[in-house]
Coordinates of C-alpha atoms in Angstrom, one line a residue:
X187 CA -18.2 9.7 5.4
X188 CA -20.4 8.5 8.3
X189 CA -24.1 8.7 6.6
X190 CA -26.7 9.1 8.9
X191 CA -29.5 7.3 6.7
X192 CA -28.5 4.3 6.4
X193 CA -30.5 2.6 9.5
X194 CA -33.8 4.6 7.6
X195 CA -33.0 3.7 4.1
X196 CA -31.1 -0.1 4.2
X197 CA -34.0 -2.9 4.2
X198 CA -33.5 -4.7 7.5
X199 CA -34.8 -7.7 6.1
X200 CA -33.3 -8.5 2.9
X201 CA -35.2 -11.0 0.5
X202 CA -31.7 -12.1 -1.2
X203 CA -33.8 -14.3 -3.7
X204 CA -35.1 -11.2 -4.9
X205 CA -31.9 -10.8 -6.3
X206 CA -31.0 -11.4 -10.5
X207 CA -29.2 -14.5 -11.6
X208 CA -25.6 -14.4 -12.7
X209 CA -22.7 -12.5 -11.1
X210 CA -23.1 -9.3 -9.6
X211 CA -20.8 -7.4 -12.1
X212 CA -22.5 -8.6 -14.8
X213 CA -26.2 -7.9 -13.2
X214 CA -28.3 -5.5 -15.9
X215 CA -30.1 -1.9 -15.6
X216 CA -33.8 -2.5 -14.9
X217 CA -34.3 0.5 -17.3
X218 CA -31.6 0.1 -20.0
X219 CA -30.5 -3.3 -19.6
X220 CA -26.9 -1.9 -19.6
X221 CA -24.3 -4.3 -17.6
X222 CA -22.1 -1.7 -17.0
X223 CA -21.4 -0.3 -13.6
X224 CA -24.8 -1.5 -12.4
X225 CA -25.7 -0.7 -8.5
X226 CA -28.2 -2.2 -6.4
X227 CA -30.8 0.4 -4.3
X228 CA -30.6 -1.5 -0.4
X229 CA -33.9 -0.3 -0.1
X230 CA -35.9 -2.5 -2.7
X231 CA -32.7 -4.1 -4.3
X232 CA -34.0 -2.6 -7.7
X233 CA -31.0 -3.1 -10.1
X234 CA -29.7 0.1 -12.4
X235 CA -27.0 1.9 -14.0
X236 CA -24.6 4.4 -12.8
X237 CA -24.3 7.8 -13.9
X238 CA -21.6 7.7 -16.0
X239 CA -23.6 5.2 -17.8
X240 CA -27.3 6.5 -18.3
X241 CA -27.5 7.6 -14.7
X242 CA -30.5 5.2 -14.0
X243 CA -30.0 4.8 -10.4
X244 CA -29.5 8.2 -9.3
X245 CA -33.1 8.6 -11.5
X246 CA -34.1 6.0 -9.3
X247 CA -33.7 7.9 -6.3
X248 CA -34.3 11.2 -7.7
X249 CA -38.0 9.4 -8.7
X250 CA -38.5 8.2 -4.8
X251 CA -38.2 11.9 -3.6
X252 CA -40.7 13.4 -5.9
X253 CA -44.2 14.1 -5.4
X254 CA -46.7 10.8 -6.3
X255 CA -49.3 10.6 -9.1
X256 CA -51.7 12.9 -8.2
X257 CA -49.5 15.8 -6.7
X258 CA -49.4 14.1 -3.2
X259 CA -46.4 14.7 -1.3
X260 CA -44.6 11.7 -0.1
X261 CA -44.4 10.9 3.7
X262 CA -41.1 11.3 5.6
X263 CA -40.7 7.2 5.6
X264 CA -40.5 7.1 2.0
X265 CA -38.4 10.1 1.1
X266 CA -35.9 8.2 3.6
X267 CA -35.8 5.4 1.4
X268 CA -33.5 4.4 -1.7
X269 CA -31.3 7.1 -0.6
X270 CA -28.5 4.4 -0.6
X271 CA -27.1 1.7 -3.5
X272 CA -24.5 -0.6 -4.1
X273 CA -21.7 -0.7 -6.4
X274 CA -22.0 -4.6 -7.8
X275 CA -18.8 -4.5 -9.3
X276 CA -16.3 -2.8 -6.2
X277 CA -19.0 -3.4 -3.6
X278 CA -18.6 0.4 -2.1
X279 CA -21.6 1.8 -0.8
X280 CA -23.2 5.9 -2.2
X281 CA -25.6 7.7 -0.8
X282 CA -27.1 10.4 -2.8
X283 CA -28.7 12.5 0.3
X284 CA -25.4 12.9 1.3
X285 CA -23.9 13.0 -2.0
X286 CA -21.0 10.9 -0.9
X287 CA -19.5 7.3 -0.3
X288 CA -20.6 5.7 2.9
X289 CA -17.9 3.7 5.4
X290 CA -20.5 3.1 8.4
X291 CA -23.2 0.3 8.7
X292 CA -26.7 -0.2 10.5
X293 CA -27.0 -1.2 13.8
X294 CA -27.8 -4.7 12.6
X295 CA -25.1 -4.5 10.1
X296 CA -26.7 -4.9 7.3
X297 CA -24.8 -3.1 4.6
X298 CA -21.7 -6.2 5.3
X299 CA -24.0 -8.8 4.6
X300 CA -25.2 -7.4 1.5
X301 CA -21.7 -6.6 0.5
X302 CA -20.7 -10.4 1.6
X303 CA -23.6 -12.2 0.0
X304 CA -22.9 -10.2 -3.4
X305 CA -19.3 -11.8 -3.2
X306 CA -20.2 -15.1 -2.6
X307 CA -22.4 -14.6 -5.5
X308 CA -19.5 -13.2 -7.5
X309 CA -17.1 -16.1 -6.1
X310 CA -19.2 -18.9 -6.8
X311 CA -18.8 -20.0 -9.8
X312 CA -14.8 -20.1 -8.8
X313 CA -15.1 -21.9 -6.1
X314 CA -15.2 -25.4 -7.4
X315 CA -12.1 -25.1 -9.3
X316 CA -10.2 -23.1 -6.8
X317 CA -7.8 -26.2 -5.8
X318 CA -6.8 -26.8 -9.3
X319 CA -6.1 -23.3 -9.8
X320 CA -3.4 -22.8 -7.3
X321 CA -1.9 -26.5 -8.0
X322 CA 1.0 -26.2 -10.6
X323 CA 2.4 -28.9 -12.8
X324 CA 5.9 -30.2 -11.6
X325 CA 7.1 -30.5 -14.9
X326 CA 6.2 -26.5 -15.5
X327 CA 9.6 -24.3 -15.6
X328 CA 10.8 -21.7 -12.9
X329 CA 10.5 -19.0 -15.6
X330 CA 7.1 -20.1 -17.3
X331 CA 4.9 -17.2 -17.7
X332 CA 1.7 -18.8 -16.8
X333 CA 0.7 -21.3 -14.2
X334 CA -1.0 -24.5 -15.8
X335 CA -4.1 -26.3 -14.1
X336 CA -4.9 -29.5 -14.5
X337 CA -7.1 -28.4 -17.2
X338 CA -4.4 -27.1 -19.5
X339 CA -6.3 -23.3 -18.6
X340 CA -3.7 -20.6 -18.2
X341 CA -3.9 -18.8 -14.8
X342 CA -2.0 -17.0 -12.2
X343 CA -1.5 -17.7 -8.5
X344 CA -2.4 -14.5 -7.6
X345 CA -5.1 -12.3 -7.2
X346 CA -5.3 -8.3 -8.3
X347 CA -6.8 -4.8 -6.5
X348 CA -9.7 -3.0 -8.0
X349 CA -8.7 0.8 -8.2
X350 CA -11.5 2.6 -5.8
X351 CA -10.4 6.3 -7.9
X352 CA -6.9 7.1 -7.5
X353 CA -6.0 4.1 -5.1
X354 CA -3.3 2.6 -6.7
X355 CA -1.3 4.1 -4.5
X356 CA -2.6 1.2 -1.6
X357 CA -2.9 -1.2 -3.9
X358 CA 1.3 -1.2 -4.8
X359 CA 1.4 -0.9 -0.7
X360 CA -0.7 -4.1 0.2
X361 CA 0.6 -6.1 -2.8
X362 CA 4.2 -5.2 -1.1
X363 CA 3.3 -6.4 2.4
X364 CA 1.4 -9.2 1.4
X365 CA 4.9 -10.4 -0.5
X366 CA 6.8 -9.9 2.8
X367 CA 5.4 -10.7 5.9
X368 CA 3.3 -13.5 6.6
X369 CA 0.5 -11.6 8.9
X370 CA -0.4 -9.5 6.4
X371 CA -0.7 -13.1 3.9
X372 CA -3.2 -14.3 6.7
X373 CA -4.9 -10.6 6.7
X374 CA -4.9 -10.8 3.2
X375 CA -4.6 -14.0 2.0
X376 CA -7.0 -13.9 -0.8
X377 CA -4.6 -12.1 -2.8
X378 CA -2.9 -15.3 -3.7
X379 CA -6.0 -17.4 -4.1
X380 CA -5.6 -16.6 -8.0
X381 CA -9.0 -15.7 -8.3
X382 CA -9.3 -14.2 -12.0
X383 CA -11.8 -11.2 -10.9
X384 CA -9.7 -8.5 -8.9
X385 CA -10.4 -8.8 -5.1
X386 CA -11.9 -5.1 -3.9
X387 CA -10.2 -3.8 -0.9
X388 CA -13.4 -1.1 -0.4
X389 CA -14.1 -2.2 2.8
X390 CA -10.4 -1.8 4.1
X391 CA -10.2 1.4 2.7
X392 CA -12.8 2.7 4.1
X393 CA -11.6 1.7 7.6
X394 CA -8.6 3.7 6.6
X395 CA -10.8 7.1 5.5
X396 CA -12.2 6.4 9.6
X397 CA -8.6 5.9 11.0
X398 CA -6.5 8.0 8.5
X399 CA -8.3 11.2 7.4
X400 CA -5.5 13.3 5.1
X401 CA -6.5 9.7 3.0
X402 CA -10.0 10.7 2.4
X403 CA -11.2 10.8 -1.1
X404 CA -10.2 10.3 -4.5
X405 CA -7.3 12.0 -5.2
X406 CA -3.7 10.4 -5.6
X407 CA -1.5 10.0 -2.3
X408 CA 2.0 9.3 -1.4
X409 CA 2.4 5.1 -1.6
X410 CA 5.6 5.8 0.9
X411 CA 3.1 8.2 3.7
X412 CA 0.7 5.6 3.6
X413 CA 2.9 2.6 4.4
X414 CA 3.9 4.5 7.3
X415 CA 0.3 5.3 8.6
X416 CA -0.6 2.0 7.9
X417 CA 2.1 0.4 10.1
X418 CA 1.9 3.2 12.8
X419 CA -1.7 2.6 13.0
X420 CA -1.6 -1.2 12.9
X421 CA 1.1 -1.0 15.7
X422 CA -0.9 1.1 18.1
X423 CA -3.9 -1.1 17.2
X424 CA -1.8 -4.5 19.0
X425 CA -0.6 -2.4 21.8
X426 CA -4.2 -2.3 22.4
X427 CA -3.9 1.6 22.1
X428 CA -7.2 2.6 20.4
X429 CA -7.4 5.9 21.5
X430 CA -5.3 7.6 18.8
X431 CA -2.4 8.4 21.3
X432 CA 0.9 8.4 20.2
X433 CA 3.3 6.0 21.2
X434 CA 7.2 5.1 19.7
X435 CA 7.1 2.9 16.3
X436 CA 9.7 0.8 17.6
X437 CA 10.1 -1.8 20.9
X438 CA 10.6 0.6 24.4
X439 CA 10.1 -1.0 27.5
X440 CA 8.1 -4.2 26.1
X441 CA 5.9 -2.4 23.7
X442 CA 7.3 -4.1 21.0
X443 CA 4.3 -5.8 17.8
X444 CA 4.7 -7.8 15.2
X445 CA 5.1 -4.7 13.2
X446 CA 8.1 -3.8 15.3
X447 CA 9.5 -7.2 15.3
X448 CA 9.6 -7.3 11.9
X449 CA 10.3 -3.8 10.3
X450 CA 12.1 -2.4 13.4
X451 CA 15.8 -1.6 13.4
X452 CA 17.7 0.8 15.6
X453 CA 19.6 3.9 14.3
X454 CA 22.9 5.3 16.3
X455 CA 23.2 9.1 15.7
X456 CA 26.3 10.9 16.7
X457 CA 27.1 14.4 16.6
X458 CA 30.7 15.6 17.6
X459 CA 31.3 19.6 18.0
X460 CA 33.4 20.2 15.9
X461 CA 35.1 22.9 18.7
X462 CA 35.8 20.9 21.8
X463 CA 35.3 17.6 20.3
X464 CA 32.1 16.8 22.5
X465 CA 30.3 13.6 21.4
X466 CA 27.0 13.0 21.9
X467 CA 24.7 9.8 20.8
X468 CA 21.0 9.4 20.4
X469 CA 19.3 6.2 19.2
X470 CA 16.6 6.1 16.9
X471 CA 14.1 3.6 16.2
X472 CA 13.3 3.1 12.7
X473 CA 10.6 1.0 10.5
X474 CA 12.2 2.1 7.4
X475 CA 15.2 3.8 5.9
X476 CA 14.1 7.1 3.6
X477 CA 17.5 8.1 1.2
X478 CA 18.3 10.5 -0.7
X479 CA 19.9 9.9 -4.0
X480 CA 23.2 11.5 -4.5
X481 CA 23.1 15.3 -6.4
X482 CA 25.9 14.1 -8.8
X483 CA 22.8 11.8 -10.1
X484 CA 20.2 13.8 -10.3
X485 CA 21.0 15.7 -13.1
X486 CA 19.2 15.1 -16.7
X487 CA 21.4 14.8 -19.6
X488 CA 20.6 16.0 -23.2
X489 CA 20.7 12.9 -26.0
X490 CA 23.5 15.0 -27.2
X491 CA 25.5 14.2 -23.6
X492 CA 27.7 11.1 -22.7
X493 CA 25.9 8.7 -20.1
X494 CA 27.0 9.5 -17.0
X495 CA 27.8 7.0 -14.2
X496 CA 24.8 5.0 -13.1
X497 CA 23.6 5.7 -9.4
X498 CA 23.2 2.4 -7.2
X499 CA 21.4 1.3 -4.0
X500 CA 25.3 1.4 -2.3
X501 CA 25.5 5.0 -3.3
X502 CA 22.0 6.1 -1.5
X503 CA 22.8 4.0 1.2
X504 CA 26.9 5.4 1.6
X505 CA 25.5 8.7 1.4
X506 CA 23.1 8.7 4.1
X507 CA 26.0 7.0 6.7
X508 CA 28.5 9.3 5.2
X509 CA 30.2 12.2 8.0
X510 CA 28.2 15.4 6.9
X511 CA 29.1 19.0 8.4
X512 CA 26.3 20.2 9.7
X513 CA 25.2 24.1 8.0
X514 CA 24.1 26.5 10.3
X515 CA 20.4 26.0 10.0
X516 CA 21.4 23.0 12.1
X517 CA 23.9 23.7 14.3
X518 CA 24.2 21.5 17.3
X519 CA 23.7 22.6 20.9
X520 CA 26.9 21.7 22.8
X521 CA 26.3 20.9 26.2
X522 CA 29.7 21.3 27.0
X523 CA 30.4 24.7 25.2
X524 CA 26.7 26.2 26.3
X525 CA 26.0 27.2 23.2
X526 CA 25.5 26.0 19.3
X527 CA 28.5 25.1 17.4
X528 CA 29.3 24.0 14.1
X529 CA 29.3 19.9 14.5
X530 CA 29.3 16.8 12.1
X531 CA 26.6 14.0 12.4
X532 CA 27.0 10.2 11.4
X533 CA 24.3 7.7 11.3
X534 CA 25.2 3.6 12.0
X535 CA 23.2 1.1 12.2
X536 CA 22.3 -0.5 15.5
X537 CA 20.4 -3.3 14.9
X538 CA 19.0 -4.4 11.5
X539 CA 15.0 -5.3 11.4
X540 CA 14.0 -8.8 9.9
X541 CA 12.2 -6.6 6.8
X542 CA 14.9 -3.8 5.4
X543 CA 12.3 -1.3 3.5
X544 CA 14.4 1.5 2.0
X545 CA 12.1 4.5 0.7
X546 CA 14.4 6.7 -2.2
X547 CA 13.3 10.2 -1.8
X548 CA 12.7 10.9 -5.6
X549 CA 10.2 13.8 -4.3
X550 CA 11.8 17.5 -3.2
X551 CA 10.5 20.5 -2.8
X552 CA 12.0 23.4 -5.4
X553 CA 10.3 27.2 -4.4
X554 CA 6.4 26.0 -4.3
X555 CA 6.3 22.6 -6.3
X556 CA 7.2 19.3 -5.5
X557 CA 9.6 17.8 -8.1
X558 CA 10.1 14.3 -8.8
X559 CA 13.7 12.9 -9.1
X560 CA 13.7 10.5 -11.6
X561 CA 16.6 8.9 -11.7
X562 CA 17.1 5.5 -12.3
X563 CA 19.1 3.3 -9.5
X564 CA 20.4 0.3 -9.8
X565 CA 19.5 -2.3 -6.9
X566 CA 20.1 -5.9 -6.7
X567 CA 17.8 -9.0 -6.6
X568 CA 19.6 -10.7 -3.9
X569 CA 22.9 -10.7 -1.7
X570 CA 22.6 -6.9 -0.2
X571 CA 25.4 -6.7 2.4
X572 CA 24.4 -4.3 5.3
X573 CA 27.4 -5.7 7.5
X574 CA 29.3 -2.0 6.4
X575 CA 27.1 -0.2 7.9
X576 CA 26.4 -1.8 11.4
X577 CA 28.0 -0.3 14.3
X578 CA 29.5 -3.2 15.9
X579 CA 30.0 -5.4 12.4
X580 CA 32.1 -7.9 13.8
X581 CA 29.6 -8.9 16.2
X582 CA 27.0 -9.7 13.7
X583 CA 27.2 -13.0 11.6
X584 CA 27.6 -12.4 7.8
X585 CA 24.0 -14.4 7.2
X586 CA 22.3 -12.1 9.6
X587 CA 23.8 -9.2 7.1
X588 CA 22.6 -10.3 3.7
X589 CA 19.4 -9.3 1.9
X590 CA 17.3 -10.8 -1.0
X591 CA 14.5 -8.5 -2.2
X592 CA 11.0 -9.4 -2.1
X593 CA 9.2 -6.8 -3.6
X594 CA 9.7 -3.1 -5.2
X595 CA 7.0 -0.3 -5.7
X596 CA 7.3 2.1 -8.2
X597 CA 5.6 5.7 -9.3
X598 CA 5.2 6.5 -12.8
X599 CA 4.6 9.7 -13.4
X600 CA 6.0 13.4 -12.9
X601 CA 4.3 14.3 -9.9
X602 CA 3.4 13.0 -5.9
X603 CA 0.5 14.3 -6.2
X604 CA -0.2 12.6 -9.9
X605 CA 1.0 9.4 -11.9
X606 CA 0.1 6.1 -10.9
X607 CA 1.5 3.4 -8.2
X608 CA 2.7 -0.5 -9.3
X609 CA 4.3 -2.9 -7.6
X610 CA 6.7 -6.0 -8.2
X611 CA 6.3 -9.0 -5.6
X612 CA 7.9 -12.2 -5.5
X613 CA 6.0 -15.5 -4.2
X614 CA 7.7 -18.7 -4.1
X615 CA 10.4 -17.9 -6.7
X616 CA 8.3 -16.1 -9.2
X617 CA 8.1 -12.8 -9.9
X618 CA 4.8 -11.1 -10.4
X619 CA 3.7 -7.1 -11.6
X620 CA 0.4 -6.4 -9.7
X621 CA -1.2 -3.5 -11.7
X622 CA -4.4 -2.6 -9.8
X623 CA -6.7 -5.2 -11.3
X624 CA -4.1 -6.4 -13.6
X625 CA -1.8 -9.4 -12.0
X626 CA 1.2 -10.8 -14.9
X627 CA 4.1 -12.9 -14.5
X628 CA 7.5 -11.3 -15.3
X629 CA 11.3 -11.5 -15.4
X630 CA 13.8 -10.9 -13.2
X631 CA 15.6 -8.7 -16.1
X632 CA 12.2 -6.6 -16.3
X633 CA 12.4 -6.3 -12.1
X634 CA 16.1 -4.9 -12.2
X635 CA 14.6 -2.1 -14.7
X636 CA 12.1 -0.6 -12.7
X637 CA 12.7 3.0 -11.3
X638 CA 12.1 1.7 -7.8
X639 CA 10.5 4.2 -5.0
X640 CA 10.5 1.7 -2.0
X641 CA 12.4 -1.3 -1.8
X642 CA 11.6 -4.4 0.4
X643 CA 14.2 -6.6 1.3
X644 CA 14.5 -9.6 3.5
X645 CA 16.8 -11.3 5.7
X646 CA 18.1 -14.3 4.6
X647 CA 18.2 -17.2 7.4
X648 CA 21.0 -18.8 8.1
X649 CA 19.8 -22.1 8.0
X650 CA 18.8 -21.3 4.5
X651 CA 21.0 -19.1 3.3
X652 CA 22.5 -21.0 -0.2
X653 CA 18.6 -20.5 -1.3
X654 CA 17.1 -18.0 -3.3
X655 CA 13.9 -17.3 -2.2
X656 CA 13.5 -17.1 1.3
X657 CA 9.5 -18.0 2.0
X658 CA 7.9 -15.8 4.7

């Protein structure tokens, strides 16, 4: 929420030496000497506990607004102070007037500068080895578990995403993206600086509460409608469109972003009446590809049943550029006959985007709940052949047609609206489970497993197509 104490209650001339020693997430409660969850007041950058701990700094506020020794009531000026703290640890900002997490700053800003300084703080004593961290031995082997530095200490080449409450479900998103597409890696690019403290991404999630506002709060959300928003919104954002107009997700008359360029493809839709034969075609532009997973798979078996056939990644995508009969809900308007007639729809593919992301729709609605399909389908790890379901296939070269995956995000879980969001990402041949904070190595047998919910693949070049891992 936009607080509207912060230019009262923020020092605007912060004494940083005032500060404790140490790291910020280990800093201790002035009162208790607890190091857990401590938070800093930006008034007099007092240090205390949160209230889950012994609830020192809300007393510390709660102290500030009551009447002095004496029975004196406190001026204006300082019952507008240490209204606002710090979390140390994910560096998000509370204000207890408003009873509510803050995502504006002062005028001079002053709230990113604390917020900045207490990372350095944090980062400093990482900062010397950093270099060695992300060097690997040349003698290590492709499916080593952990990374060795120079110093024989075991660490990762990646970095993990603190939870904010309930945001794993951005976490699995931005771990995907920042295995494809090599803006987001710049955006982002501390994600694979193998830090061993989780990177916080409060500060861009708080930009998304301003921009996005169905993503406000705590509560769980659907990894799949925030991949869209983000894209939509980051598309709009390099057309230089900051107004909140809509305009197309995908490449009309030169409007065409990186987001486009990379995750755009074109969808042919045709529709014949099925009474005079009339044909009519519509192209859609597309950023990804949401399928459904075959009824003949969704069914759950008994222990007592035989295994049935496993559902696959070809099956989704055959059913969704099948010829369906349209039912009568959806009857098509025939120009021709002047009326709606029964008809039959196809869908091709036009042109394929650089980035294939293919959402499985393991979420449908039954009466007034939301059910989760959980079928498991099988997809594969490299060599997905879209040429069958290009429009024109002969005009496409079979390299420009293959796909090698690149990262997978999956929902655990019974419910959309419940559960919890991981994600599988792939950086220079390795393959890595990013688990909100937690980042491990992992197998290419343990990837295959995964009851996927969104799928990133990538094209293979064609001047690299005999390799494996395509680097973006």
């Amino acid at each position: 929420m936009e607080c509207p104490h912060l230019n009262s209650s923020v020092c605007t001339s912060i004494d940083y030496s005032g500060f404790p020693n140490g790291s910020p997430s280990s800093w201790c409660c002035s009162v208790c000497r607890s190091n857990k969850s401590p938070w800093v007041c930006l008034t007099c950058l007092s240090v205390h506990c949160g209230r889950y701990v012994n609830g020192h700094a809300k007393k510390h506020y709660e102290d500030s607004q009551s009447p002095a020794a004496g029975g004196q009531k406190r001026c204006d000026k300082q019952q507008s102070q240490h209204l606002v703290c710090m979390d140390c640890i994910s560096y998000s900002t509370f204000c207890y007037r408003c009873d509510d997490f803050v995502v504006n700053d002062t005028r001079l800003g002053q709230v990113q500068k604390v917020r900045e300084h207490l990372q350095s703080l944090e980062n400093a004593p990482l900062t010397a080895d950093r270099t060695l961290k992300r060097k690997l031995l040349e003698s290590s082997s492709p499916n080593s578990k952990l990374l060795k530095d120079n110093g024989g200490a075991s660490t990762l080449c990646a970095t993990g995403l603190r939870n904010l409450g309930n945001t794993c479900f951005m976490n699995a998103i931005l771990q995907s993206l920042r295995s494809l597409v090599e803006e987001f890696r710049k955006t982002l690019c501390s994600l694979w600086q193998g830090n061993p403290t989780a990177f916080s991404p409060d500060s861009l999630f708080y930009v998304v509460w301003k921009i996005m506002p169905s993503f406000r709060g705590y509560q769980q959300q659907d990894a799949h409608e925030f991949m869209r928003y983000l894209l939509d919104h980051l598309h709009r954002e390099l057309q230089g469109n900051r107004n909140g107009a809509k305009t197309p997700a995908a490449p009309q008359n030169g409007s065409s972003t990186v987001v486009t360029s990379i995750f755009g493809g074109v969808l042919q839709n045709e529709v014949n009446c099925l009474v005079c034969g009339t044909e009519s075609r519509k192209y859609d532009p597309f950023l990804d590809l949401s399928l459904d997973i075959p009824s003949q798979f969704r069914h759950k078996r008994t222990k007592d049943q035989e295994p049935g056939p496993t559902c696959t990644l070809l099956d989704c995508l055959r059913s969704f550029t099948d010829l369906e009969e349209l039912d009568e809900t959806e009857f098509y308007m025939c120009h021709k006959c002047k009326k709606k007639q029964k008809s039959t729809k196809k869908f091709w593919v036009q042109k394929l985007p650089k980035v294939l992301c293919l959402h499985l729709k393991r979420f449908h609605w039954t009466s007034y709940l939301r059910n989760k399909v959980d079928t498991y389908v099988e997809f594969p790890l490299r060599d997905l052949d879209m040429r069958g379901y290009l429009l024109e296939p002969e005009n496409s070269l079979r390299g420009g047609c293959l796909y090698d995956l690149a990262a997978v995000v999956v929902h655990h879980g019974s419910g959309v609206g419940s559960g919890h969001y991981t994600a599988y990402g792939r950086q220079e041949g390795r393959w890595y489970h990013f688990n909100d904070s937690t980042v491990t190595p992992t197998e290419e047998e343990t990837v295959v497993k995964a009851k996927a919910y969104i799928l990133f693949y990538t094209e293979r070049n064609d001047t690299a197509s005999s390799e494996m891992d395509t680097k973006l």
